[in-house]
Amino acid sequence: MVEQAIQREASVSQLRCIGCGRTALPDRFRCEHCRDLLEIIFPGWQQSGPGRLNALSLKKLWLDRKRSFEPADQSGVWRFREILPEIAAGQIISIREGNTPIYQLPHCAKSAGIQQLFGKHQGMNPTGSFKDTGMTVAASFARQAGYKWVACASTGNTSASMAAYAARGALHSLVLIPDGKISWGKLSQSLDYGAITCQLKTDFDGCVRVLNEVVERMPVYLLNSVNPYRVEGQKTAAFELLEQFNWEPPDHIIVPGGNLANSSAIGKALREMKQIGLISRLPKISVIQAEGANPLVRSIRENGGEKLIPVHADTMATAIRIGNPASWKKALRVILESEGTVEQVSEVEIALAKAEIGAEGVGCEPASAVTLAGLKKLVKRGFVKPHESVVLVLTGHVLKDADFTLKFHRGDLFDGTPQEKESGALKPYQRSPLVLEPSVDAVIDLLNAAEKKNSDFLRVP
């Protein structure tokens, strides 16, 4: 009993304002004094470490749990529960999230001009995006706190994830999405999982404004990325990544930039890993945004990050079509602490990078591909050296936005857009279905023709 009490004391979490440093009640999202965002801290770690365990013991414990049949241990999030806020076992909502693979990307590495490139594919989570790792913790907290309703504003992935975890945990869910501004594949998920789904005639930021008033007036728990419990779950992806690297940090981790909670979570995880003694140095964390949704890039370049410059977001990479990101201060701190950087990429650069990742047999949604497109620019700038190891965080599954992929390969993705002329460079990468007569000879003639042209018919050049 004494040992259990000590472990519980070491894992007790507090909510602290990132601005003024005041503590807050567990179900708050912003500081009541300065209105800045909150983050979760673990004061007990300073004396005894998570669960009163040292780095070596934690590594062994987390690895041993991989062989366990306990539901919490089969989750790639709850397997690391010593570094999470305390949630009663009976309140945990899990769909075996996490446990996502790392893929080597040799052809993309060659295209970018480096030797070692990996993709941490968070799109292999249960609902197809990285959101699941955060949602399992935040939804579990909502259930433990007694809420019956949860809600989010979303560009697609958050709504799919929240609806799934709400359904799994017997909670009711409300989704607000911008009308006509998200992928049908993502919208279909929230419908299938039983969420009340409302399309508002506004953009994502307008949906957020409406939802903030709803949760003020109704007993509804907000599950957007401002929720600090979301960040806690998402940070486990970095713990899992470093475990997969045998606790040897890569030189760079590159993350897509939308609402910026993911880069914030990864940075928080690495900071905690260094504090605990799991790693001795921080990788450089860089954030890549689309040119049409680049508030963080603009803010850093135009005023050194002193204040955010919101933009009217416009990009085909719908998951990051966000012009006023809530977590920008957290992300900025991560970039500065790790000595990372920011970059922006065009729509055509995103489409090309997505095709190159797909040609590795991996595939991802457009928002994930900004990482490879941005890496190419960082190599050209000399920020990333050819010999350095790089991990791209791929945030969403390729089927999240199948329309984008089909239009790309048909060759009409950019028809009628300002990028139409520039998109001609994508033709060698397009693989539109070929219509043939139903005969063996027709297929063989096609293969012979491909051979004569010395074309690698199965690979992007």
CSV table of C-alpha atoms in Angstrom, one decimal:
chain,number,residue,atom,x,y,z
A,1,MET,CA,0.0,0.0,0.0
A,2,VAL,CA,2.8,2.4,0.8
A,3,GLU,CA,4.5,1.7,-2.5
A,4,GLN,CA,1.2,2.3,-4.4
A,5,ALA,CA,0.8,5.6,-2.6
A,6,ILE,CA,4.3,6.7,-3.5
A,7,GLN,CA,3.7,5.8,-7.2
A,8,ARG,CA,0.4,7.6,-7.2
A,9,GLU,CA,2.0,10.7,-5.7
A,10,ALA,CA,4.7,10.6,-8.4
A,11,SER,CA,2.1,10.4,-11.2
A,12,VAL,CA,-0.2,13.1,-10.0
A,13,SER,CA,-0.6,15.8,-12.7
A,14,GLN,CA,-1.4,19.5,-12.6
A,15,LEU,CA,-2.6,21.9,-15.2
A,16,ARG,CA,-0.4,24.9,-15.6
A,17,CYS,CA,-0.7,28.0,-17.8
A,18,ILE,CA,2.0,28.3,-20.4
A,19,GLY,CA,1.9,32.1,-20.0
A,20,CYS,CA,1.6,33.2,-16.4
A,21,GLY,CA,2.4,29.8,-14.8
A,22,ARG,CA,-0.7,29.6,-12.6
A,23,THR,CA,-2.3,26.3,-12.0
A,24,ALA,CA,-5.9,25.5,-13.1
A,25,LEU,CA,-8.7,23.1,-12.4
A,26,PRO,CA,-8.5,19.7,-14.2
A,27,ASP,CA,-11.4,20.4,-16.6
A,28,ARG,CA,-10.2,23.8,-17.9
A,29,PHE,CA,-8.7,24.6,-21.3
A,30,ARG,CA,-7.4,28.1,-20.8
A,31,CYS,CA,-6.0,30.1,-17.9
A,32,GLU,CA,-8.8,32.1,-16.2
A,33,HIS,CA,-6.3,34.9,-15.5
A,34,CYS,CA,-4.5,35.5,-18.9
A,35,ARG,CA,-6.5,33.2,-21.2
A,36,ASP,CA,-3.4,31.4,-22.4
A,37,LEU,CA,-3.4,27.7,-23.1
A,38,LEU,CA,-2.7,25.1,-20.3
A,39,GLU,CA,-0.3,22.2,-20.2
A,40,ILE,CA,0.0,19.2,-17.9
A,41,ILE,CA,3.0,18.9,-15.6
A,42,PHE,CA,4.1,16.2,-13.1
A,43,PRO,CA,5.7,17.9,-10.1
A,44,GLY,CA,6.5,14.5,-8.5
A,45,TRP,CA,9.0,13.6,-11.3
A,46,GLN,CA,11.6,16.1,-10.0
A,47,GLN,CA,12.2,13.9,-6.9
A,48,SER,CA,11.4,10.4,-7.9
A,49,GLY,CA,10.7,10.1,-11.6
A,50,PRO,CA,7.5,8.7,-13.3
A,51,GLY,CA,6.1,6.0,-11.0
A,52,ARG,CA,9.2,6.2,-8.9
A,53,LEU,CA,11.1,4.4,-11.7
A,54,ASN,CA,14.4,5.4,-13.3
A,55,ALA,CA,15.0,5.5,-17.1
A,56,LEU,CA,16.4,1.9,-17.3
A,57,SER,CA,13.4,0.5,-15.3
A,58,LEU,CA,10.9,2.4,-17.5
A,59,LYS,CA,12.4,1.1,-20.7
A,60,LYS,CA,12.2,-2.5,-19.4
A,61,LEU,CA,8.7,-2.1,-18.1
A,62,TRP,CA,7.3,-0.6,-21.3
A,63,LEU,CA,9.0,-3.3,-23.4
A,64,ASP,CA,7.8,-6.1,-21.2
A,65,ARG,CA,4.2,-4.9,-21.6
A,66,LYS,CA,4.3,-5.6,-25.3
A,67,ARG,CA,4.0,-9.3,-24.3
A,68,SER,CA,1.0,-8.7,-22.1
A,69,PHE,CA,-2.6,-9.4,-23.0
A,70,GLU,CA,-4.0,-6.7,-20.7
A,71,PRO,CA,-6.1,-4.3,-22.7
A,72,ALA,CA,-4.2,-1.2,-21.5
A,73,ASP,CA,-0.9,-2.9,-22.3
A,74,GLN,CA,-2.0,-3.6,-25.9
A,75,SER,CA,-2.5,0.1,-26.5
A,76,GLY,CA,0.5,2.0,-27.8
A,77,VAL,CA,-0.6,4.9,-25.6
A,78,TRP,CA,-1.5,3.3,-22.3
A,79,ARG,CA,1.5,1.1,-22.4
A,80,PHE,CA,3.4,4.3,-21.4
A,81,ARG,CA,0.9,5.2,-18.6
A,82,GLU,CA,3.6,6.2,-16.1
A,83,ILE,CA,4.1,9.4,-18.1
A,84,LEU,CA,0.3,10.1,-18.5
A,85,PRO,CA,-2.3,11.7,-16.2
A,86,GLU,CA,-3.8,9.1,-13.9
A,87,ILE,CA,-7.0,7.6,-15.3
A,88,ALA,CA,-8.8,4.8,-13.6
A,89,ALA,CA,-8.4,1.5,-15.5
A,90,GLY,CA,-12.2,1.1,-15.7
A,91,GLN,CA,-12.6,4.5,-17.4
A,92,ILE,CA,-10.0,4.0,-20.2
A,93,ILE,CA,-11.5,4.1,-23.7
A,94,SER,CA,-9.1,2.3,-26.0
A,95,ILE,CA,-9.3,0.9,-29.6
A,96,ARG,CA,-5.6,-0.4,-29.4
A,97,GLU,CA,-4.3,2.9,-30.7
A,98,GLY,CA,-0.6,3.6,-31.2
A,99,ASN,CA,1.8,0.8,-32.1
A,100,THR,CA,2.4,2.5,-35.4
A,101,PRO,CA,5.2,1.4,-37.7
A,102,ILE,CA,8.3,3.2,-38.9
A,103,TYR,CA,9.1,2.8,-42.6
A,104,GLN,CA,12.4,3.4,-44.3
A,105,LEU,CA,11.9,5.6,-47.4
A,106,PRO,CA,15.0,5.1,-49.5
A,107,HIS,CA,13.6,6.5,-52.8
A,108,CYS,CA,12.2,9.6,-51.0
A,109,ALA,CA,15.6,10.0,-49.3
A,110,LYS,CA,17.3,10.0,-52.7
A,111,SER,CA,14.8,12.5,-54.0
A,112,ALA,CA,15.4,14.8,-51.0
A,113,GLY,CA,19.2,14.4,-51.2
A,114,ILE,CA,19.9,12.6,-47.9
A,115,GLN,CA,21.0,9.2,-46.8
A,116,GLN,CA,18.6,8.1,-44.0
A,117,LEU,CA,14.9,8.9,-44.1
A,118,PHE,CA,12.1,7.3,-42.1
A,119,GLY,CA,8.4,7.8,-41.9
A,120,LYS,CA,6.6,7.3,-38.6
A,121,HIS,CA,3.2,6.5,-39.9
A,122,GLN,CA,0.5,7.7,-37.5
A,123,GLY,CA,-2.1,7.1,-40.2
A,124,MET,CA,-1.9,3.4,-39.1
A,125,ASN,CA,-4.0,4.2,-36.0
A,126,PRO,CA,-7.5,2.8,-35.7
A,127,THR,CA,-9.4,5.7,-37.4
A,128,GLY,CA,-6.5,6.4,-39.8
A,129,SER,CA,-4.8,9.4,-38.2
A,130,PHE,CA,-2.6,10.5,-35.3
A,131,LYS,CA,-5.6,12.0,-33.5
A,132,ASP,CA,-6.4,8.7,-31.9
A,133,THR,CA,-3.4,8.8,-29.6
A,134,GLY,CA,-4.6,12.0,-28.1
A,135,MET,CA,-8.3,11.2,-28.2
A,136,THR,CA,-8.0,8.0,-26.1
A,137,VAL,CA,-6.7,10.1,-23.1
A,138,ALA,CA,-9.0,13.1,-23.5
A,139,ALA,CA,-12.1,11.0,-24.0
A,140,SER,CA,-11.2,8.8,-21.1
A,141,PHE,CA,-10.8,11.8,-18.9
A,142,ALA,CA,-14.2,13.1,-20.1
A,143,ARG,CA,-15.8,9.8,-19.1
A,144,GLN,CA,-14.0,9.8,-15.7
A,145,ALA,CA,-15.1,13.3,-15.0
A,146,GLY,CA,-18.8,12.4,-15.6
A,147,TYR,CA,-19.5,14.0,-18.9
A,148,LYS,CA,-22.1,12.5,-21.2
A,149,TRP,CA,-21.4,14.7,-24.2
A,150,VAL,CA,-18.2,15.5,-26.1
A,151,ALA,CA,-17.7,17.8,-29.0
A,152,CYS,CA,-15.2,19.1,-31.5
A,153,ALA,CA,-14.8,21.4,-34.5
A,154,SER,CA,-12.9,19.6,-37.2
A,155,THR,CA,-11.4,19.6,-40.7
A,156,GLY,CA,-12.0,15.9,-40.6
A,157,ASN,CA,-9.6,13.7,-38.7
A,158,THR,CA,-10.5,15.0,-35.3
A,159,SER,CA,-14.2,14.4,-35.9
A,160,ALA,CA,-13.6,10.8,-37.1
A,161,SER,CA,-11.4,10.0,-34.0
A,162,MET,CA,-13.7,11.7,-31.5
A,163,ALA,CA,-16.8,10.0,-32.9
A,164,ALA,CA,-15.1,6.6,-32.7
A,165,TYR,CA,-13.9,7.0,-29.1
A,166,ALA,CA,-17.2,8.4,-28.0
A,167,ALA,CA,-19.0,5.5,-29.5
A,168,ARG,CA,-16.6,3.1,-27.8
A,169,GLY,CA,-17.0,4.8,-24.5
A,170,ALA,CA,-20.9,5.1,-24.7
A,171,LEU,CA,-20.7,8.9,-24.9
A,172,HIS,CA,-22.7,11.2,-27.1
A,173,SER,CA,-20.7,13.3,-29.6
A,174,LEU,CA,-21.2,16.5,-31.6
A,175,VAL,CA,-19.2,17.5,-34.6
A,176,LEU,CA,-19.0,20.9,-36.2
A,177,ILE,CA,-17.3,21.0,-39.6
A,178,PRO,CA,-16.9,23.7,-42.3
A,179,ASP,CA,-19.4,23.2,-45.1
A,180,GLY,CA,-17.8,21.6,-48.1
A,181,LYS,CA,-14.3,22.0,-46.8
A,182,ILE,CA,-13.4,18.5,-45.7
A,183,SER,CA,-12.8,15.1,-47.3
A,184,TRP,CA,-15.9,13.0,-47.8
A,185,GLY,CA,-13.9,10.0,-46.5
A,186,LYS,CA,-13.4,11.7,-43.2
A,187,LEU,CA,-17.0,13.0,-43.0
A,188,SER,CA,-18.3,9.4,-43.6
A,189,GLN,CA,-16.3,8.2,-40.5
A,190,SER,CA,-18.0,10.5,-38.1
A,191,LEU,CA,-21.4,9.6,-39.5
A,192,ASP,CA,-20.7,5.9,-39.3
A,193,TYR,CA,-19.6,6.2,-35.6
A,194,GLY,CA,-22.9,7.9,-34.7
A,195,ALA,CA,-21.9,11.5,-34.1
A,196,ILE,CA,-24.4,14.3,-34.6
A,197,THR,CA,-22.6,16.0,-37.4
A,198,CYS,CA,-23.3,19.7,-38.4
A,199,GLN,CA,-21.9,21.4,-41.4
A,200,LEU,CA,-21.6,25.2,-40.7
A,201,LYS,CA,-21.4,27.8,-43.4
A,202,THR,CA,-18.0,29.0,-42.3
A,203,ASP,CA,-14.4,27.9,-42.1
A,204,PHE,CA,-12.7,25.8,-39.4
A,205,ASP,CA,-12.0,28.9,-37.2
A,206,GLY,CA,-15.6,29.9,-37.4
A,207,CYS,CA,-16.6,26.4,-36.3
A,208,VAL,CA,-14.3,26.8,-33.3
A,209,ARG,CA,-15.9,30.1,-32.3
A,210,VAL,CA,-19.4,28.6,-32.3
A,211,LEU,CA,-18.3,25.5,-30.4
A,212,ASN,CA,-16.5,27.5,-27.7
A,213,GLU,CA,-19.9,29.2,-26.9
A,214,VAL,CA,-21.7,25.9,-27.0
A,215,VAL,CA,-19.4,24.4,-24.3
A,216,GLU,CA,-19.8,27.5,-22.2
A,217,ARG,CA,-23.5,27.1,-22.1
A,218,MET,CA,-24.0,23.3,-22.1
A,219,PRO,CA,-22.4,20.4,-20.1
A,220,VAL,CA,-20.3,19.4,-23.1
A,221,TYR,CA,-16.6,18.5,-22.9
A,222,LEU,CA,-14.4,20.0,-25.6
A,223,LEU,CA,-12.1,17.6,-27.4
A,224,ASN,CA,-10.3,19.9,-29.8
A,225,SER,CA,-6.5,20.2,-29.6
A,226,VAL,CA,-6.6,23.0,-27.0
A,227,ASN,CA,-7.5,20.1,-24.6
A,228,PRO,CA,-4.3,19.4,-22.7
A,229,TYR,CA,-5.2,15.7,-22.3
A,230,ARG,CA,-5.1,15.4,-26.1
A,231,VAL,CA,-1.5,16.6,-26.1
A,232,GLU,CA,-0.6,14.1,-23.4
A,233,GLY,CA,-1.8,11.2,-25.5
A,234,GLN,CA,-0.2,12.5,-28.7
A,235,LYS,CA,3.1,12.8,-27.0
A,236,THR,CA,3.3,8.9,-26.7
A,237,ALA,CA,4.0,8.7,-30.4
A,238,ALA,CA,7.4,10.3,-29.7
A,239,PHE,CA,8.1,7.8,-26.8
A,240,GLU,CA,7.2,5.0,-29.1
A,241,LEU,CA,9.4,6.5,-31.9
A,242,LEU,CA,12.5,6.7,-29.6
A,243,GLU,CA,11.8,3.2,-28.3
A,244,GLN,CA,11.8,2.0,-32.0
A,245,PHE,CA,15.1,3.8,-32.4
A,246,ASN,CA,16.5,2.1,-29.3
A,247,TRP,CA,16.5,5.5,-27.6
A,248,GLU,CA,19.0,7.0,-30.0
A,249,PRO,CA,17.4,10.2,-31.2
A,250,PRO,CA,17.4,11.0,-34.9
A,251,ASP,CA,18.9,14.3,-36.0
A,252,HIS,CA,15.6,15.8,-37.2
A,253,ILE,CA,11.9,15.2,-36.8
A,254,ILE,CA,9.6,17.0,-39.3
A,255,VAL,CA,6.0,17.5,-38.6
A,256,PRO,CA,3.0,19.0,-40.6
A,257,GLY,CA,1.7,22.2,-39.2
A,258,GLY,CA,-2.1,22.7,-38.9
A,259,ASN,CA,-3.5,23.5,-35.5
A,260,LEU,CA,0.1,22.8,-34.2
A,261,ALA,CA,-0.8,20.5,-31.3
A,262,ASN,CA,1.1,17.6,-32.7
A,263,SER,CA,4.4,19.4,-32.9
A,264,SER,CA,3.7,20.7,-29.4
A,265,ALA,CA,3.1,17.2,-28.1
A,266,ILE,CA,6.2,15.7,-29.7
A,267,GLY,CA,8.3,18.5,-28.3
A,268,LYS,CA,6.8,18.1,-24.9
A,269,ALA,CA,7.6,14.4,-25.0
A,270,LEU,CA,11.2,14.9,-26.0
A,271,ARG,CA,11.6,17.5,-23.2
A,272,GLU,CA,10.3,15.0,-20.7
A,273,MET,CA,12.4,12.2,-22.1
A,274,LYS,CA,15.5,14.3,-21.6
A,275,GLN,CA,14.4,15.2,-18.1
A,276,ILE,CA,13.8,11.6,-17.1
A,277,GLY,CA,17.1,10.5,-18.7
A,278,LEU,CA,15.7,8.4,-21.5
A,279,ILE,CA,17.6,10.5,-24.1
A,280,SER,CA,20.6,12.7,-23.8
A,281,ARG,CA,19.8,15.2,-26.6
A,282,LEU,CA,16.9,16.7,-28.5
A,283,PRO,CA,16.3,16.2,-32.2
A,284,LYS,CA,15.6,19.3,-34.1
A,285,ILE,CA,11.8,19.6,-34.7
A,286,SER,CA,10.7,21.5,-37.8
A,287,VAL,CA,7.2,22.4,-38.8
A,288,ILE,CA,6.0,22.5,-42.4
A,289,GLN,CA,2.9,24.4,-43.6
A,290,ALA,CA,1.1,24.8,-46.9
A,291,GLU,CA,1.7,28.2,-48.5
A,292,GLY,CA,-2.0,28.8,-48.4
A,293,ALA,CA,-2.2,28.0,-44.7
A,294,ASN,CA,1.0,29.4,-43.2
A,295,PRO,CA,0.3,31.5,-40.2
A,296,LEU,CA,3.2,30.1,-38.1
A,297,VAL,CA,5.7,30.6,-41.0
A,298,ARG,CA,4.5,34.1,-41.6
A,299,SER,CA,4.6,35.0,-37.9
A,300,ILE,CA,8.2,33.7,-37.4
A,301,ARG,CA,9.5,35.3,-40.6
A,302,GLU,CA,7.7,38.7,-40.2
A,303,ASN,CA,7.8,39.3,-36.4
A,304,GLY,CA,10.1,36.6,-35.0
A,305,GLY,CA,7.1,34.8,-33.5
A,306,GLU,CA,6.1,37.7,-31.2
A,307,LYS,CA,2.5,37.4,-32.2
A,308,LEU,CA,0.5,35.2,-34.5
A,309,ILE,CA,-0.5,36.5,-38.0
A,310,PRO,CA,-3.8,34.7,-38.8
A,311,VAL,CA,-4.5,33.9,-42.5
A,312,HIS,CA,-7.5,32.9,-44.5
A,313,ALA,CA,-6.5,29.2,-45.0
A,314,ASP,CA,-6.7,27.7,-48.5
A,315,THR,CA,-5.0,24.4,-49.4
A,316,MET,CA,-6.1,21.1,-50.8
A,317,ALA,CA,-4.3,19.5,-47.8
A,318,THR,CA,-7.5,19.8,-45.8
A,319,ALA,CA,-6.2,18.4,-42.5
A,320,ILE,CA,-4.0,21.5,-42.2
A,321,ARG,CA,-6.3,24.1,-43.7
A,322,ILE,CA,-6.2,26.1,-40.5
A,323,GLY,CA,-5.5,29.9,-40.4
A,324,ASN,CA,-5.6,30.6,-36.7
A,325,PRO,CA,-3.9,27.7,-34.9
A,326,ALA,CA,-4.6,27.5,-31.2
A,327,SER,CA,-1.3,25.9,-30.2
A,328,TRP,CA,1.1,28.2,-32.0
A,329,LYS,CA,2.8,29.4,-28.8
A,330,LYS,CA,3.5,25.8,-27.7
A,331,ALA,CA,4.8,24.9,-31.2
A,332,LEU,CA,7.0,28.0,-31.3
A,333,ARG,CA,8.6,27.0,-27.9
A,334,VAL,CA,9.3,23.5,-29.3
A,335,ILE,CA,11.0,24.9,-32.4
A,336,LEU,CA,13.1,27.3,-30.4
A,337,GLU,CA,14.1,24.7,-27.7
A,338,SER,CA,15.1,22.1,-30.3
A,339,GLU,CA,16.7,24.6,-32.6
A,340,GLY,CA,14.4,23.6,-35.4
A,341,THR,CA,12.8,25.7,-38.1
A,342,VAL,CA,9.7,26.3,-40.2
A,343,GLU,CA,9.1,26.1,-44.0
A,344,GLN,CA,6.2,26.4,-46.4
A,345,VAL,CA,5.4,24.4,-49.6
A,346,SER,CA,3.2,24.9,-52.6
A,347,GLU,CA,0.2,22.8,-53.6
A,348,VAL,CA,2.2,21.2,-56.5
A,349,GLU,CA,5.1,20.4,-54.2
A,350,ILE,CA,2.7,18.7,-51.8
A,351,ALA,CA,1.1,16.7,-54.7
A,352,LEU,CA,4.5,15.6,-55.9
A,353,ALA,CA,5.7,14.6,-52.5
A,354,LYS,CA,2.6,12.6,-51.9
A,355,ALA,CA,3.1,10.7,-55.1
A,356,GLU,CA,6.7,9.9,-54.1
A,357,ILE,CA,5.7,8.6,-50.7
A,358,GLY,CA,3.0,6.5,-52.4
A,359,ALA,CA,5.5,5.1,-54.8
A,360,GLU,CA,7.3,3.6,-51.7
A,361,GLY,CA,4.2,1.5,-51.1
A,362,VAL,CA,3.4,3.5,-48.0
A,363,GLY,CA,0.9,6.2,-48.9
A,364,CYS,CA,-0.4,9.1,-46.9
A,365,GLU,CA,-3.0,11.9,-47.0
A,366,PRO,CA,-1.9,15.2,-48.6
A,367,ALA,CA,-1.2,17.0,-45.2
A,368,SER,CA,1.4,14.3,-44.3
A,369,ALA,CA,3.2,14.9,-47.6
A,370,VAL,CA,4.1,18.4,-46.7
A,371,THR,CA,6.9,16.9,-44.5
A,372,LEU,CA,8.8,15.4,-47.5
A,373,ALA,CA,8.2,18.6,-49.6
A,374,GLY,CA,9.5,20.7,-46.8
A,375,LEU,CA,12.5,18.4,-46.2
A,376,LYS,CA,13.6,19.0,-49.8
A,377,LYS,CA,13.7,22.7,-49.1
A,378,LEU,CA,15.5,22.3,-45.8
A,379,VAL,CA,18.2,20.2,-47.5
A,380,LYS,CA,18.6,22.9,-50.2
A,381,ARG,CA,18.9,25.5,-47.5
A,382,GLY,CA,21.6,23.5,-45.8
A,383,PHE,CA,19.6,23.2,-42.6
A,384,VAL,CA,19.4,19.4,-43.0
A,385,LYS,CA,22.8,17.8,-43.9
A,386,PRO,CA,22.9,14.8,-46.3
A,387,HIS,CA,24.4,12.5,-43.6
A,388,GLU,CA,21.8,13.4,-41.0
A,389,SER,CA,18.9,11.0,-40.0
A,390,VAL,CA,15.4,12.4,-40.5
A,391,VAL,CA,12.0,11.2,-39.4
A,392,LEU,CA,8.9,12.4,-41.2
A,393,VAL,CA,5.7,12.2,-39.1
A,394,LEU,CA,3.0,11.0,-41.5
A,395,THR,CA,-0.2,12.0,-39.8
A,396,GLY,CA,-3.0,10.5,-41.9
A,397,HIS,CA,-3.8,7.4,-44.0
A,398,VAL,CA,-3.8,7.5,-47.8
A,399,LEU,CA,-7.5,6.7,-47.9
A,400,LYS,CA,-8.4,9.7,-45.8
A,401,ASP,CA,-8.6,11.7,-49.1
A,402,ALA,CA,-9.0,9.3,-51.9
A,403,ASP,CA,-10.5,12.0,-54.2
A,404,PHE,CA,-7.2,13.9,-54.1
A,405,THR,CA,-5.3,10.8,-55.2
A,406,LEU,CA,-7.7,9.9,-58.0
A,407,LYS,CA,-7.7,13.4,-59.4
A,408,PHE,CA,-3.9,13.5,-59.2
A,409,HIS,CA,-3.5,10.3,-61.3
A,410,ARG,CA,-6.3,11.3,-63.7
A,411,GLY,CA,-4.4,14.6,-64.3
A,412,ASP,CA,-7.2,17.0,-63.4
A,413,LEU,CA,-6.3,17.8,-59.8
A,414,PHE,CA,-5.3,21.4,-60.6
A,415,ASP,CA,-7.7,22.0,-63.5
A,416,GLY,CA,-9.0,25.6,-63.4
A,417,THR,CA,-6.6,26.6,-60.6
A,418,PRO,CA,-3.7,29.0,-60.6
A,419,GLN,CA,-1.3,26.0,-60.4
A,420,GLU,CA,-2.6,24.4,-63.6
A,421,LYS,CA,0.4,25.3,-65.7
A,422,GLU,CA,2.9,24.5,-63.0
A,423,SER,CA,1.3,21.1,-62.5
A,424,GLY,CA,2.5,19.9,-65.9
A,425,ALA,CA,5.7,18.8,-64.1
A,426,LEU,CA,3.6,16.1,-62.3
A,427,LYS,CA,2.8,14.1,-65.5
A,428,PRO,CA,5.7,11.6,-65.2
A,429,TYR,CA,4.3,10.6,-61.8
A,430,GLN,CA,0.7,10.1,-62.8
A,431,ARG,CA,-0.7,6.6,-63.3
A,432,SER,CA,-4.1,6.9,-64.8
A,433,PRO,CA,-5.9,3.6,-65.4
A,434,LEU,CA,-5.5,2.4,-69.0
A,435,VAL,CA,-8.4,1.2,-71.1
A,436,LEU,CA,-7.6,-1.9,-73.2
A,437,GLU,CA,-9.4,-4.5,-75.2
A,438,PRO,CA,-10.1,-7.7,-73.1
A,439,SER,CA,-7.3,-9.8,-74.6
A,440,VAL,CA,-4.0,-11.2,-73.4
A,441,ASP,CA,-2.3,-9.8,-76.5
A,442,ALA,CA,-3.3,-6.3,-75.7
A,443,VAL,CA,-1.8,-6.6,-72.2
A,444,ILE,CA,1.4,-8.2,-73.5
A,445,ASP,CA,1.7,-5.5,-76.2
A,446,LEU,CA,1.4,-2.9,-73.5
A,447,LEU,CA,4.2,-4.5,-71.4
A,448,ASN,CA,6.4,-4.8,-74.5
A,449,ALA,CA,5.9,-1.2,-75.4
A,450,ALA,CA,6.9,-0.2,-71.8
A,451,GLU,CA,10.0,-2.2,-72.1
A,452,LYS,CA,11.0,-0.7,-75.4
A,453,LYS,CA,10.7,2.8,-73.9
A,454,ASN,CA,13.0,1.7,-71.0
A,455,SER,CA,10.2,2.7,-68.6
A,456,ASP,CA,9.9,1.5,-65.1
A,457,PHE,CA,6.2,1.0,-65.3
A,458,LEU,CA,5.7,0.1,-61.7
A,459,ARG,CA,7.7,3.0,-60.2
A,460,VAL,CA,7.7,6.7,-60.2
A,461,PRO,CA,10.9,7.9,-62.0
